[in-house]
CSV table of C-alpha atoms in Angstrom, one decimal:
chain,number,residue,atom,x,y,z
C,1498,GLU,CA,0.0,0.0,0.0
C,1499,ILE,CA,1.3,3.5,-0.9
C,1500,VAL,CA,1.6,5.7,2.1
C,1501,LEU,CA,1.1,9.5,1.9
C,1502,THR,CA,2.6,11.9,4.5
C,1503,GLN,CA,1.4,15.5,4.7
C,1504,SER,CA,3.3,18.3,6.3
C,1505,PRO,CA,2.8,20.3,8.3
C,1506,ALA,CA,0.0,18.8,10.3
C,1507,THR,CA,-1.3,22.3,11.1
C,1508,LEU,CA,-0.5,25.6,9.3
C,1509,SER,CA,-1.5,28.8,11.1
C,1510,LEU,CA,-1.7,31.7,8.7
C,1511,SER,CA,-3.6,35.0,8.3
C,1512,PRO,CA,-5.9,35.9,5.4
C,1513,GLY,CA,-3.9,37.2,2.4
C,1514,GLU,CA,-0.9,35.0,3.2
C,1515,ARG,CA,0.4,32.3,1.0
C,1516,ALA,CA,-0.1,28.7,2.1
C,1517,THR,CA,2.3,25.9,1.0
C,1518,LEU,CA,1.2,22.3,1.8
C,1519,SER,CA,3.4,19.3,1.2
C,1520,CYS,CA,2.5,15.7,0.4
C,1521,ARG,CA,5.2,13.1,0.2
C,1522,VAL,CA,4.5,9.6,-1.2
C,1523,SER,CA,6.2,6.3,-0.2
C,1524,GLN,CA,7.0,5.4,-3.8
C,1525,SER,CA,6.9,7.2,-7.2
C,1526,ILE,CA,3.4,7.8,-8.5
C,1527,SER,CA,4.2,9.9,-11.5
C,1528,TYR,CA,1.6,12.7,-11.4
C,1529,TYR,CA,-1.3,10.6,-10.1
C,1530,LEU,CA,-2.2,12.8,-7.1
C,1531,ALA,CA,-5.3,14.7,-6.2
C,1532,TRP,CA,-6.0,17.3,-3.5
C,1533,TYR,CA,-9.2,17.9,-1.6
C,1534,GLN,CA,-10.5,20.5,0.8
C,1535,GLN,CA,-12.8,19.6,3.7
C,1536,LYS,CA,-14.7,21.9,6.0
C,1537,PRO,CA,-16.3,20.7,9.3
C,1538,GLY,CA,-19.6,18.8,8.7
C,1539,GLN,CA,-19.1,18.9,4.9
C,1540,ALA,CA,-18.1,16.4,2.3
C,1541,PRO,CA,-14.6,16.9,0.7
C,1542,ARG,CA,-14.3,19.0,-2.4
C,1543,LEU,CA,-11.9,18.1,-5.2
C,1544,LEU,CA,-9.4,20.9,-5.9
C,1545,ILE,CA,-6.7,19.4,-8.0
C,1546,TYR,CA,-6.3,16.2,-9.9
C,1547,ASP,CA,-3.3,14.7,-11.7
C,1548,ALA,CA,-1.0,16.9,-9.6
C,1549,SER,CA,-1.7,20.2,-11.3
C,1550,ASN,CA,-5.2,20.2,-13.0
C,1551,ARG,CA,-7.7,22.4,-11.3
C,1552,ALA,CA,-11.2,20.8,-11.0
C,1553,THR,CA,-14.1,22.7,-12.4
C,1554,GLY,CA,-15.0,25.8,-10.5
C,1555,ILE,CA,-11.8,25.9,-8.4
C,1556,PRO,CA,-10.3,29.4,-8.1
C,1557,ALA,CA,-7.0,30.2,-9.7
C,1558,ARG,CA,-5.4,30.9,-6.3
C,1559,PHE,CA,-5.2,27.1,-5.8
C,1560,SER,CA,-2.4,25.4,-7.7
C,1561,GLY,CA,-0.7,22.1,-7.5
C,1562,SER,CA,2.7,20.9,-8.5
C,1563,GLY,CA,5.1,18.0,-8.3
C,1564,SER,CA,5.6,14.5,-9.6
C,1565,GLY,CA,7.2,11.3,-8.4
C,1566,THR,CA,7.2,11.4,-4.6
C,1567,ASP,CA,6.9,15.1,-3.8
C,1568,PHE,CA,3.9,17.2,-4.3
C,1569,THR,CA,2.8,20.7,-3.2
C,1570,LEU,CA,-0.5,22.5,-3.0
C,1571,THR,CA,-0.2,26.2,-3.0
C,1572,ILE,CA,-2.9,28.8,-2.0
C,1573,SER,CA,-1.5,32.0,-3.3
C,1574,SER,CA,-3.5,34.4,-1.0
C,1575,LEU,CA,-5.7,32.9,1.6
C,1576,GLU,CA,-9.4,33.9,1.6
C,1577,PRO,CA,-11.5,33.5,4.8
C,1578,GLU,CA,-13.3,30.5,3.2
C,1579,ASP,CA,-10.0,28.6,2.7
C,1580,PHE,CA,-9.4,27.7,6.3
C,1581,ALA,CA,-10.1,24.0,6.3
C,1582,VAL,CA,-8.4,20.6,6.2
C,1583,TYR,CA,-6.6,19.6,3.0
C,1584,TYR,CA,-6.0,16.0,2.0
C,1585,CYS,CA,-3.9,14.5,-0.8
C,1586,GLN,CA,-4.8,11.2,-2.4
C,1587,GLN,CA,-3.0,8.9,-4.8
C,1588,ARG,CA,-4.5,6.9,-7.6
C,1589,ALA,CA,-1.4,5.2,-9.0
C,1590,ASN,CA,-2.1,1.8,-7.3
C,1591,TRP,CA,-4.9,0.1,-5.6
C,1592,PRO,CA,-5.9,0.6,-2.9
C,1593,ILE,CA,-6.4,4.3,-3.3
C,1594,THR,CA,-4.9,6.0,-0.3
C,1595,PHE,CA,-5.3,9.4,1.3
C,1596,GLY,CA,-2.8,11.4,3.4
C,1597,PRO,CA,-3.6,12.3,7.0
C,1598,GLY,CA,-4.5,15.9,6.2
C,1599,THR,CA,-3.1,19.4,6.9
C,1600,ARG,CA,-5.3,21.8,8.9
C,1601,VAL,CA,-5.0,25.4,7.8
C,1602,ASP,CA,-6.3,27.6,10.5
C,1603,ILE,CA,-6.5,31.3,11.2
C,1604,LYS,CA,-3.5,32.8,13.0
I,593,GLN,CA,-28.4,19.4,-10.7
I,594,VAL,CA,-25.7,16.7,-10.4
I,595,GLN,CA,-25.8,15.1,-7.0
I,596,LEU,CA,-25.4,11.9,-5.0
I,597,VAL,CA,-27.6,11.1,-1.9
I,598,GLU,CA,-26.6,8.4,0.5
I,599,SER,CA,-29.0,6.6,2.8
I,600,GLY,CA,-29.2,3.5,4.9
I,601,GLY,CA,-26.9,4.3,7.8
I,602,GLY,CA,-27.8,3.6,11.4
I,603,VAL,CA,-26.8,1.9,14.6
I,604,VAL,CA,-26.0,-1.8,14.2
I,605,GLN,CA,-24.6,-4.4,16.5
I,606,PRO,CA,-21.2,-6.0,15.9
I,607,GLY,CA,-21.4,-8.9,13.5
I,608,ARG,CA,-24.6,-7.7,11.9
I,609,SER,CA,-25.1,-6.4,8.3
I,610,LEU,CA,-26.2,-3.1,6.7
I,611,ARG,CA,-26.8,-2.0,3.2
I,612,LEU,CA,-26.1,1.6,2.2
I,613,SER,CA,-27.6,3.2,-0.9
I,614,CYS,CA,-26.2,6.0,-3.1
I,615,ALA,CA,-28.7,7.6,-5.5
I,616,ALA,CA,-27.5,9.6,-8.4
I,617,SER,CA,-29.3,12.4,-10.1
I,618,GLY,CA,-28.4,14.8,-12.9
I,619,PHE,CA,-26.1,12.3,-14.5
I,620,ALA,CA,-26.1,8.7,-15.6
I,621,LEU,CA,-24.6,6.2,-13.1
I,622,SER,CA,-23.9,3.8,-16.0
I,623,ASN,CA,-21.1,6.0,-17.3
I,624,SER,CA,-19.5,6.7,-14.0
I,625,ALA,CA,-16.9,5.2,-11.7
I,626,ILE,CA,-18.1,5.5,-8.1
I,627,HIS,CA,-16.2,5.3,-4.9
I,628,TRP,CA,-17.1,4.8,-1.3
I,629,VAL,CA,-15.0,6.7,1.2
I,630,ARG,CA,-15.5,6.7,4.9
I,631,GLN,CA,-14.4,9.0,7.8
I,632,ALA,CA,-14.3,7.8,11.4
I,633,PRO,CA,-15.3,10.4,14.0
I,634,GLY,CA,-12.6,13.0,14.2
I,635,LYS,CA,-10.3,11.2,11.8
I,636,GLY,CA,-9.2,11.5,8.2
I,637,LEU,CA,-10.6,10.1,4.9
I,638,GLU,CA,-10.3,6.4,4.2
I,639,TRP,CA,-11.1,5.0,0.7
I,640,VAL,CA,-13.2,1.9,1.0
I,641,ALA,CA,-14.2,0.6,-2.5
I,642,ALA,CA,-14.8,1.6,-6.1
I,643,THR,CA,-16.7,0.3,-9.0
I,644,SER,CA,-15.5,0.9,-12.6
I,645,HIS,CA,-17.3,3.0,-15.2
I,646,ASP,CA,-19.0,-0.1,-16.7
I,647,GLY,CA,-19.6,-1.7,-13.4
I,648,ASN,CA,-17.6,-4.8,-14.2
I,649,LYS,CA,-14.7,-4.2,-12.0
I,650,GLU,CA,-14.5,-3.5,-8.3
I,651,ASN,CA,-11.7,-2.8,-5.9
I,652,TYR,CA,-11.7,-2.9,-2.1
I,653,ALA,CA,-9.6,-1.7,0.7
I,654,ASP,CA,-7.9,-4.6,2.6
I,655,SER,CA,-9.8,-3.6,5.7
I,656,VAL,CA,-13.2,-4.4,4.1
I,657,LYS,CA,-12.3,-7.0,1.6
I,658,GLY,CA,-14.5,-10.1,1.9
I,659,ARG,CA,-17.0,-8.2,4.1
I,660,PHE,CA,-18.2,-5.3,1.9
I,661,THR,CA,-19.6,-5.6,-1.6
I,662,ILE,CA,-20.6,-3.0,-4.2
I,663,ALA,CA,-23.6,-3.6,-6.3
I,664,ARG,CA,-25.2,-1.2,-8.8
I,665,ASP,CA,-28.6,-0.9,-10.4
I,666,ASP,CA,-28.1,1.4,-13.4
I,667,SER,CA,-31.8,1.4,-14.2
I,668,LYS,CA,-32.4,3.1,-10.9
I,669,ASP,CA,-29.2,5.2,-10.9
I,670,THR,CA,-28.4,3.7,-7.5
I,671,LEU,CA,-25.3,2.1,-6.1
I,672,TYR,CA,-25.2,0.0,-3.0
I,673,LEU,CA,-22.6,-1.0,-0.4
I,674,GLN,CA,-23.5,-4.3,1.3
I,675,MET,CA,-21.7,-4.6,4.5
I,676,ILE,CA,-21.6,-7.8,6.6
I,677,SER,CA,-19.7,-8.9,9.7
I,678,LEU,CA,-19.6,-5.3,10.9
I,679,ARG,CA,-17.0,-4.3,13.5
I,680,GLY,CA,-16.5,-1.3,15.8
I,681,GLU,CA,-13.8,0.1,13.5
I,682,ASP,CA,-16.3,0.4,10.7
I,683,THR,CA,-18.1,3.2,12.6
I,684,ALA,CA,-17.8,6.2,10.3
I,685,VAL,CA,-19.6,8.6,8.0
I,686,TYR,CA,-19.8,6.9,4.6
I,687,PHE,CA,-19.6,9.0,1.5
I,688,CYS,CA,-20.2,7.9,-2.1
I,689,ALA,CA,-18.4,10.0,-4.7
I,690,ARG,CA,-18.2,10.1,-8.4
I,691,ASP,CA,-14.9,9.9,-10.2
I,692,VAL,CA,-14.2,12.9,-12.4
I,693,SER,CA,-12.8,10.7,-15.1
I,694,THR,CA,-15.1,9.7,-18.0
I,695,LYS,CA,-12.4,7.5,-19.4
I,696,PRO,CA,-13.0,3.8,-18.8
I,697,ASP,CA,-10.8,2.3,-16.2
I,698,HIS,CA,-9.2,5.6,-15.4
I,699,TYR,CA,-9.7,7.2,-12.0
I,700,TYR,CA,-8.6,10.8,-11.6
I,701,GLY,CA,-10.3,12.1,-8.5
I,702,MET,CA,-13.7,12.4,-6.8
I,703,ASP,CA,-15.6,15.5,-8.0
I,704,VAL,CA,-19.2,14.9,-6.8
I,705,TRP,CA,-19.8,13.8,-3.3
I,706,GLY,CA,-22.9,12.9,-1.3
I,707,GLN,CA,-23.6,14.4,2.1
I,708,GLY,CA,-22.7,11.1,3.8
I,709,THR,CA,-24.6,8.6,5.9
I,710,THR,CA,-23.5,7.6,9.4
I,711,VAL,CA,-22.9,4.0,10.4
I,712,THR,CA,-22.4,3.3,14.1
I,713,VAL,CA,-21.4,-0.3,15.1
I,714,SER,CA,-22.0,-0.8,18.8
I,715,SER,CA,-23.6,-3.3,21.1
């Protein structure tokens, strides 16, 4: 099973600041990585798939990069609605696996 | 409006069975790969199972293999998750989610999610 590690566990930032979230994978997965945002009591929301493709309706301030084992989700300027938990997920091999999440909270 | 609606959750004793439903509207289930993902209270996301676009292939997490089975009724645009031999560690909110890929046997990510249904396994 492919293991995903996300860092940091918690990121405390202010609105307007840049957020950089990391996802490291236990083996190379090419670009087969997705990112999700989840707010309390809500279902996750797909942000990015295949490392760098924004899903429909996702604002341009969200961007993804990376390949192989190291991936990054960047939020260029945090809006109040961006404070949430973010998960990465690999689709390279079955079983699909998620990272443990990074919480972005308000400083 | 494209949406998924889960139902069938509840409180069940260990060792018993439960069937969850996932009803699709606004799109055809027959052309879609669908996943089940669960989230234990206060925990992260755990992928559980998926069915392929044509419904002919299924994949399961090791933690549920042999106990959970996906079935689909394309005529009703409904997917089911049959769960047997339930354990305390199966307690979670269960989400069904559509894969964004329309390419057969390709899975890119989950773009449409239901609101979730809660399963509690407890004596």
